[in-house]
CSV table of C-alpha atoms and ligand atoms in Angstrom, one decimal:
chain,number,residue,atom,x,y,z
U,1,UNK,CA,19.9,-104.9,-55.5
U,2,UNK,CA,16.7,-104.4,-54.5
U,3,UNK,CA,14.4,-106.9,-51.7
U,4,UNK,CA,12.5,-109.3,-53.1
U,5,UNK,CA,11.1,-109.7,-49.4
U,6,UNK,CA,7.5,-110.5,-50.2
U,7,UNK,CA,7.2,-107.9,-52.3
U,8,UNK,CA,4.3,-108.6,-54.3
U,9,UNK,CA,3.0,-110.9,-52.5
U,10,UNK,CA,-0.1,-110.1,-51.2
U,11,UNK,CA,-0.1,-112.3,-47.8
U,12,UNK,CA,-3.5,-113.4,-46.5
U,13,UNK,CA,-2.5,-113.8,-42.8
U,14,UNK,CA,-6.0,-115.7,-42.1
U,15,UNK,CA,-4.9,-118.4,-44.4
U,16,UNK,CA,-1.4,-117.9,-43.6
U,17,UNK,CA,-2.5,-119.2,-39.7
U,18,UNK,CA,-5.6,-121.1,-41.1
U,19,UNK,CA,-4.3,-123.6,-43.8
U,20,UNK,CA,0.0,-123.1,-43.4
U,21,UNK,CA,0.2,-123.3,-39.4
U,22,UNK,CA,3.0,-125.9,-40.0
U,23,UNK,CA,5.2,-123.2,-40.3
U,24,UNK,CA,5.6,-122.3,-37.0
U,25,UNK,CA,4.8,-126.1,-35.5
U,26,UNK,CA,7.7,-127.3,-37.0
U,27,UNK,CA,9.6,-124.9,-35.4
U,28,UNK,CA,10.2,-125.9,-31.4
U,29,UNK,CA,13.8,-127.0,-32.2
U,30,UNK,CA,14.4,-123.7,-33.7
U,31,UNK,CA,13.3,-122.2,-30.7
U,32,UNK,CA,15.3,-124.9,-28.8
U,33,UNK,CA,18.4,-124.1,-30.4
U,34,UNK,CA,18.1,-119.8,-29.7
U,35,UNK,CA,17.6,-121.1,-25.9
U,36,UNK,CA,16.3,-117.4,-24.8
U,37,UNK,CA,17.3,-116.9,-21.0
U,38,UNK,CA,15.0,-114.7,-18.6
U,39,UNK,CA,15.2,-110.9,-19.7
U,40,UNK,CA,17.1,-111.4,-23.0
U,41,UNK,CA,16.4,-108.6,-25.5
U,42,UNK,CA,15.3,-110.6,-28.6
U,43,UNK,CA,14.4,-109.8,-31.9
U,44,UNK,CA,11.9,-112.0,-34.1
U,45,UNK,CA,12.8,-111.2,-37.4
U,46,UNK,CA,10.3,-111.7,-40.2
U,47,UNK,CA,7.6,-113.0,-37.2
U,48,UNK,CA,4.8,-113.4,-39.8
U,49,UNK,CA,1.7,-113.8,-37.5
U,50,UNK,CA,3.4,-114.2,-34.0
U,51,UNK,CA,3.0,-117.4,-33.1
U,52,UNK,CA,7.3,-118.0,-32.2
U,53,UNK,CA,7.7,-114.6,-30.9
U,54,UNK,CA,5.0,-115.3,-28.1
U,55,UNK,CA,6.7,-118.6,-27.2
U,56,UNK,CA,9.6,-116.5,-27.1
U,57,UNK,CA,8.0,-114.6,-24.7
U,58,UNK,CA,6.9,-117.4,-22.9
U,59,UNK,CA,10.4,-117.9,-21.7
U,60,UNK,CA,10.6,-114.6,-20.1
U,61,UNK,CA,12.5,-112.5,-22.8
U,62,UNK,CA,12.2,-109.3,-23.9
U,63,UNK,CA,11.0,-109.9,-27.8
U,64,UNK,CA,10.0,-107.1,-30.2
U,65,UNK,CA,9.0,-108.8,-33.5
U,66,UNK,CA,9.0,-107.3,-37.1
U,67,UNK,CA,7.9,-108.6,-40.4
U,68,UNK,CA,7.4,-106.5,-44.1
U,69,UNK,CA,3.9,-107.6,-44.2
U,70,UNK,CA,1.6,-105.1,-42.6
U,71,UNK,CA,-0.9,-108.1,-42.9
U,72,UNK,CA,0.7,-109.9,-40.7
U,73,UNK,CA,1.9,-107.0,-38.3
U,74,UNK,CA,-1.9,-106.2,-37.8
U,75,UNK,CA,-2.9,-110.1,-36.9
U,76,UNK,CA,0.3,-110.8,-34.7
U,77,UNK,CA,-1.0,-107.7,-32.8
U,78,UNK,CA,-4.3,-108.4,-32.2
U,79,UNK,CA,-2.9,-111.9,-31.4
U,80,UNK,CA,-0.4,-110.7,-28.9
U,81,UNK,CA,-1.6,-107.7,-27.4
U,82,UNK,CA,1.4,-107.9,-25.0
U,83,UNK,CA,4.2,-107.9,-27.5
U,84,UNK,CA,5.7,-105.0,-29.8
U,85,UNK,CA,5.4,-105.8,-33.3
U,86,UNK,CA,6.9,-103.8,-35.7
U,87,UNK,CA,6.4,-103.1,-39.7
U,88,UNK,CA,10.0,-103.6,-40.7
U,89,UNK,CA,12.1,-104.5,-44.1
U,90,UNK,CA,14.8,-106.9,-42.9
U,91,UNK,CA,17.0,-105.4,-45.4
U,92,UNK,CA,16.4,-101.8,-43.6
U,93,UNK,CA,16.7,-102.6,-39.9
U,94,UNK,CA,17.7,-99.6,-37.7
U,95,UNK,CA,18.8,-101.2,-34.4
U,96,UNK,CA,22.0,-100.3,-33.1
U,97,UNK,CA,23.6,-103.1,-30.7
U,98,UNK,CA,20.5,-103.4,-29.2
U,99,UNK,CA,19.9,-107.0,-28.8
U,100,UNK,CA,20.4,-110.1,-27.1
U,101,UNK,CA,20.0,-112.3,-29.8
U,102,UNK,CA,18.7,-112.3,-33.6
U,103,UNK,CA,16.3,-115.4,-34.4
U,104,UNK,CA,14.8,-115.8,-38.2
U,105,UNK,CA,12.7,-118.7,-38.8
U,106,UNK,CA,11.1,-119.4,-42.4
U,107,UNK,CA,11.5,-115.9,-43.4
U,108,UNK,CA,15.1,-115.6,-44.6
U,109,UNK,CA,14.9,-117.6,-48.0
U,110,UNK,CA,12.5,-114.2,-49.0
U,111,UNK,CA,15.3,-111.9,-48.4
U,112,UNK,CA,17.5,-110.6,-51.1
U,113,UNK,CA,20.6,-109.2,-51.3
U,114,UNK,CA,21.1,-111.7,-48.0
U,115,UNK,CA,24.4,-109.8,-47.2
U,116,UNK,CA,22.2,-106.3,-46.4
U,117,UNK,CA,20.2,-108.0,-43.9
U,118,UNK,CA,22.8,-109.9,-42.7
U,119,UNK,CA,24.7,-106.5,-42.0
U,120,UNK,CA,21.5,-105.4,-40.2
U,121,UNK,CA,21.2,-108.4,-38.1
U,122,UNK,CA,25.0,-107.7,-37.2
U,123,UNK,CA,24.4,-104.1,-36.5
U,124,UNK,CA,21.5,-105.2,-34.3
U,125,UNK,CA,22.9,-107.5,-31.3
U,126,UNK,CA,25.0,-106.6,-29.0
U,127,UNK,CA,28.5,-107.8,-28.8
U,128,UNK,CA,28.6,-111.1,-27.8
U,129,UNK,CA,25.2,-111.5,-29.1
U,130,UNK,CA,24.4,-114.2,-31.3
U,131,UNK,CA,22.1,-114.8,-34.4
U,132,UNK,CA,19.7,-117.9,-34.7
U,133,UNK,CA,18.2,-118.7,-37.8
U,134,UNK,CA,16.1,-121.1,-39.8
U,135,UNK,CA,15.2,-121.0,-43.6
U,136,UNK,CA,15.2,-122.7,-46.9
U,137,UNK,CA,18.5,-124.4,-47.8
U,138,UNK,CA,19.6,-125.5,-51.5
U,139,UNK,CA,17.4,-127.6,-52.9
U,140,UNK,CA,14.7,-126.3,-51.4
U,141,UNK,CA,11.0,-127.5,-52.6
U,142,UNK,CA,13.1,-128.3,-56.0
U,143,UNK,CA,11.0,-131.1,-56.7
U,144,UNK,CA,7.7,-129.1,-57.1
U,145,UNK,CA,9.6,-125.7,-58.3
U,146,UNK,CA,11.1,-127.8,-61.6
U,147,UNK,CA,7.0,-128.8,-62.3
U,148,UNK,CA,6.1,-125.7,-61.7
U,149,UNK,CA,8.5,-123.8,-64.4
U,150,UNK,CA,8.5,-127.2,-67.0
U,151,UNK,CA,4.6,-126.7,-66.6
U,152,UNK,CA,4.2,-123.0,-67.2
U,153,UNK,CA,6.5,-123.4,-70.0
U,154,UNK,CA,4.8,-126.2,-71.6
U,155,UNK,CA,1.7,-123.8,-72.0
U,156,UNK,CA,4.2,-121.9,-73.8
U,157,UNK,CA,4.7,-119.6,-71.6
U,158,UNK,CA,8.0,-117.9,-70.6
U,159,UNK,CA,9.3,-118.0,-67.4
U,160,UNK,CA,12.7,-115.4,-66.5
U,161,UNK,CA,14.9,-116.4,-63.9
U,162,UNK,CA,14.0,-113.2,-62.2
U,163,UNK,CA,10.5,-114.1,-61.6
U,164,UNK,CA,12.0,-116.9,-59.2
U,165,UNK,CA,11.4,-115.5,-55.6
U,166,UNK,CA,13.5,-117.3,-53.0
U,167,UNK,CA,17.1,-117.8,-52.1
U,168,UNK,CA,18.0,-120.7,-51.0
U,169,UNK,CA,21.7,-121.3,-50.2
U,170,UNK,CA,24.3,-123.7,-49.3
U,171,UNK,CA,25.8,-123.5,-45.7
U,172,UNK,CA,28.9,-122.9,-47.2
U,173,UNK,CA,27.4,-119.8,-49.0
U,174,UNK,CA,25.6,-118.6,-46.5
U,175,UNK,CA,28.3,-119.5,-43.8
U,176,UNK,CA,30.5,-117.2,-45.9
U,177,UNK,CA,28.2,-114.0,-46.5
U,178,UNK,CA,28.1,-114.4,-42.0
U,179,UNK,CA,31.6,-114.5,-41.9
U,180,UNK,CA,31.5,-111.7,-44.4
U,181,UNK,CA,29.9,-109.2,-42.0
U,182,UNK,CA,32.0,-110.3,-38.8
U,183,UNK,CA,30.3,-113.5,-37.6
U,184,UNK,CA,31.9,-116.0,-35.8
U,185,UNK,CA,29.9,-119.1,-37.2
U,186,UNK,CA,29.6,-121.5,-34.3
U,187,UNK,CA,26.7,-123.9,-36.1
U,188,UNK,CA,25.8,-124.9,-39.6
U,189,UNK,CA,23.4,-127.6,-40.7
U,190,UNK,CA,21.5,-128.7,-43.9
U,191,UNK,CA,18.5,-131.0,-44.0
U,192,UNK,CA,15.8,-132.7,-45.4
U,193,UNK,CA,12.7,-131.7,-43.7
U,194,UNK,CA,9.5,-133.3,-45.7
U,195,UNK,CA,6.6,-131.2,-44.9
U,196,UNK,CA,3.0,-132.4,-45.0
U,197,UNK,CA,0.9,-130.3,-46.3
U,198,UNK,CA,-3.0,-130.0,-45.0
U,199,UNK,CA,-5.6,-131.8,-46.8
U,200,UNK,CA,-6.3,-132.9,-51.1
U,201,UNK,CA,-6.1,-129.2,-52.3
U,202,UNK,CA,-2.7,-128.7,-49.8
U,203,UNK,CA,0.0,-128.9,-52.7
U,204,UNK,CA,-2.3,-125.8,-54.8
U,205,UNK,CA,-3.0,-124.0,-51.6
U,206,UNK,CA,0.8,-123.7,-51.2
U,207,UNK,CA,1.4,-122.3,-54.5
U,208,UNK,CA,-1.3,-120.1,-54.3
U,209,UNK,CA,0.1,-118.6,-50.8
U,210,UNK,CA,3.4,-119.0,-51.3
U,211,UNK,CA,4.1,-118.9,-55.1
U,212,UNK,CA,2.0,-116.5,-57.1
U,213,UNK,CA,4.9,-114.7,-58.3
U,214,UNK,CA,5.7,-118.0,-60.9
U,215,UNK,CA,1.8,-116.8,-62.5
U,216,UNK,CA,2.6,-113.2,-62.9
U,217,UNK,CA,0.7,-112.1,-66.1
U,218,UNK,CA,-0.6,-115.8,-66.6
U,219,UNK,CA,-4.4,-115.4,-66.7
U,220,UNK,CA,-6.5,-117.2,-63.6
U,221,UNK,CA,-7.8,-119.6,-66.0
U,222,UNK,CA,-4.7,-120.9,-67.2
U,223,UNK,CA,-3.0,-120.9,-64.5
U,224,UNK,CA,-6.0,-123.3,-62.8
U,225,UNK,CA,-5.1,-125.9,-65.7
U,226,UNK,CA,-1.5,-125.5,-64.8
U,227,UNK,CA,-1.6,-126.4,-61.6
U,228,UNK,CA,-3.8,-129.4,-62.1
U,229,UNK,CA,-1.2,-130.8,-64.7
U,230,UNK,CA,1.4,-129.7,-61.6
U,231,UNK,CA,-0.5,-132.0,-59.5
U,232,UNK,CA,-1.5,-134.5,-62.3
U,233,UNK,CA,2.4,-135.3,-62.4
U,234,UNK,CA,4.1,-134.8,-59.0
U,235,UNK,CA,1.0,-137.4,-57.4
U,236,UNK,CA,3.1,-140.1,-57.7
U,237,UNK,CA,6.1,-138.8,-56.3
U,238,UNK,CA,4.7,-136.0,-53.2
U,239,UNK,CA,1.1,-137.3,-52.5
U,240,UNK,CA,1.4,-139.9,-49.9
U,241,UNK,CA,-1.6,-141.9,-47.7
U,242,UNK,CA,-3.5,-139.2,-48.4
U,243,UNK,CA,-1.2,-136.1,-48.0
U,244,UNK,CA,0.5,-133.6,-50.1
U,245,UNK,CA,4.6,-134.3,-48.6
U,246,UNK,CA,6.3,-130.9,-49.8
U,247,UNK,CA,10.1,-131.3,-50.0
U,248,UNK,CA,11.6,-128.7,-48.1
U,249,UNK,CA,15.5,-128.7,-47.5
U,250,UNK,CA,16.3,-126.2,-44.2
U,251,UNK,CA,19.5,-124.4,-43.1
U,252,UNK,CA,19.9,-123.7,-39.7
U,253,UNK,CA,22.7,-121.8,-38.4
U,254,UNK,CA,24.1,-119.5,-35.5
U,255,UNK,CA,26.6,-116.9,-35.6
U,256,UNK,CA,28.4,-115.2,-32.7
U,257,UNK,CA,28.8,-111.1,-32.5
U,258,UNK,CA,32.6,-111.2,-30.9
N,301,BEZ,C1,10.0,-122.5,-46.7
N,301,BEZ,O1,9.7,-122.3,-45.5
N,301,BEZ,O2,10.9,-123.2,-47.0
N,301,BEZ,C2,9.2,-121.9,-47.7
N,301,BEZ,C3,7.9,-121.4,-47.4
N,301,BEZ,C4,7.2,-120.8,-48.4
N,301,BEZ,C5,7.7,-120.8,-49.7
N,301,BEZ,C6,8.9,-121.3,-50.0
N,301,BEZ,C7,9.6,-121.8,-49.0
């Protein structure tokens, strides 16, 4: 199968660090849970702009980051002149027991089939080395994912399952693919993690960063009117005291290289 890593997604890493910075703000406890020691050889795997890799840094390990996006390659290293950032499909990694550690945050969800990059990530640490990751979990954004297909086919408009971008899976699916490809899974958790999104237009700035590939072959003007009636009908439930509240669900887990 092939990735559906961001394929077609063109990613503006300006906005990206502008208008979605809550990506990597949410994610101290990530960073928490990887605990990277002194001169631990770490790999930041789908680092988007850079922002975790140089707090990995920060703690004295030895990081390399890579991401699909050349977008984001370019501002992560004009960001952080001091760390190696790397163009790289997680699907195609070519490390050979090389790291420390693994650590994914919000990047995982766009990666299909999950058991080739998980079989990457394996051949990448070292034994004893352990993977750290954070992503979308089932259910993810559900809420404003139904609206978004009941909308597009109200227009009468089709909409394929294929066109849906992310995986989002269980901890009991994903714990399995791990165990799959030799992981020891010491850690598995699944949670609710409401998400506020910035200012009135946040709910149709996320879809147009993150969810373009719903509107493939929809024409601009339509699909303006369908995310008004997107927003028209989810105000009630995701605009709160002023804020777009998106409904993410995460997974967290860590697996051990024995
Ligand atoms: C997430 O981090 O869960 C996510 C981000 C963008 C699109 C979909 C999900």
């Amino acid at each position: 199968m092939e990735s559906i890593h961001i394929e077609e997604c063109t990613w503006d890493a300006n906005l990206y660090d502008t208008k979605h910075s809550f990506v990597s703000k949410y994610a101290n406890s990530i960073v928490e849970l990887l605990a990277p020691k002194h001169g631990e050889k770490i790999l930041d795997l789908g680092c988007g702009t850079g922002d975790l890799a140089n707090i990995i840094y920060e703690y004295g390990a030895d990081i390399i980051g890579v991401d699909k996006s050349e977008t984001m390659i370019e501002q992560a290293s004009s960001k952080y002149p001091h760390i190696q950032f790397m163009v790289q499909d997680a699907v195609s990694l070519d490390f050979h027991s090389k790291f420390d550690a693994v650590f994914s945050n919000a990047a995982l969800h766009w990666v299909l089939p999950a058991n080739k990059a998980l079989n990457g990530i394996y051949q990448s640490l070292k034994s004893g080395g352990r993977f750290v990751a954070e992503f979308g979990g089932k259910g993810n954004v559900q809420t404003i994912t139904n609206e978004m297909i009941q909308q597009i086919k109200e227009k009468g408009l089709e909409f394929k399952n294929e066109q849906f971008p992310w995986f989002y899976p269980s901890i009991a699916e994903y714990s399995t693919l791990m165990e799959k490809v030799g992981f020891r899974v010491t850690f598995a958790q699944h949670f609710d993690r409401p998400t506020q999104l910035e200012g009135d237009d946040g709910l149709k700035n996320w879809i147009d960063m993150f969810a373009s590939h719903f509107f493939n072959g929809i024409p601009k003007n339509t699909k303006n009117e369908i995310i008004v009636n997107i927003e028209n009908n989810l105000k009630n439930t995701l605009y709160k005291d002023g804020h777009w509240i998106a409904d993410y669900k995460r997974i967290r887990v860590v697996g051990m290289k024995e």
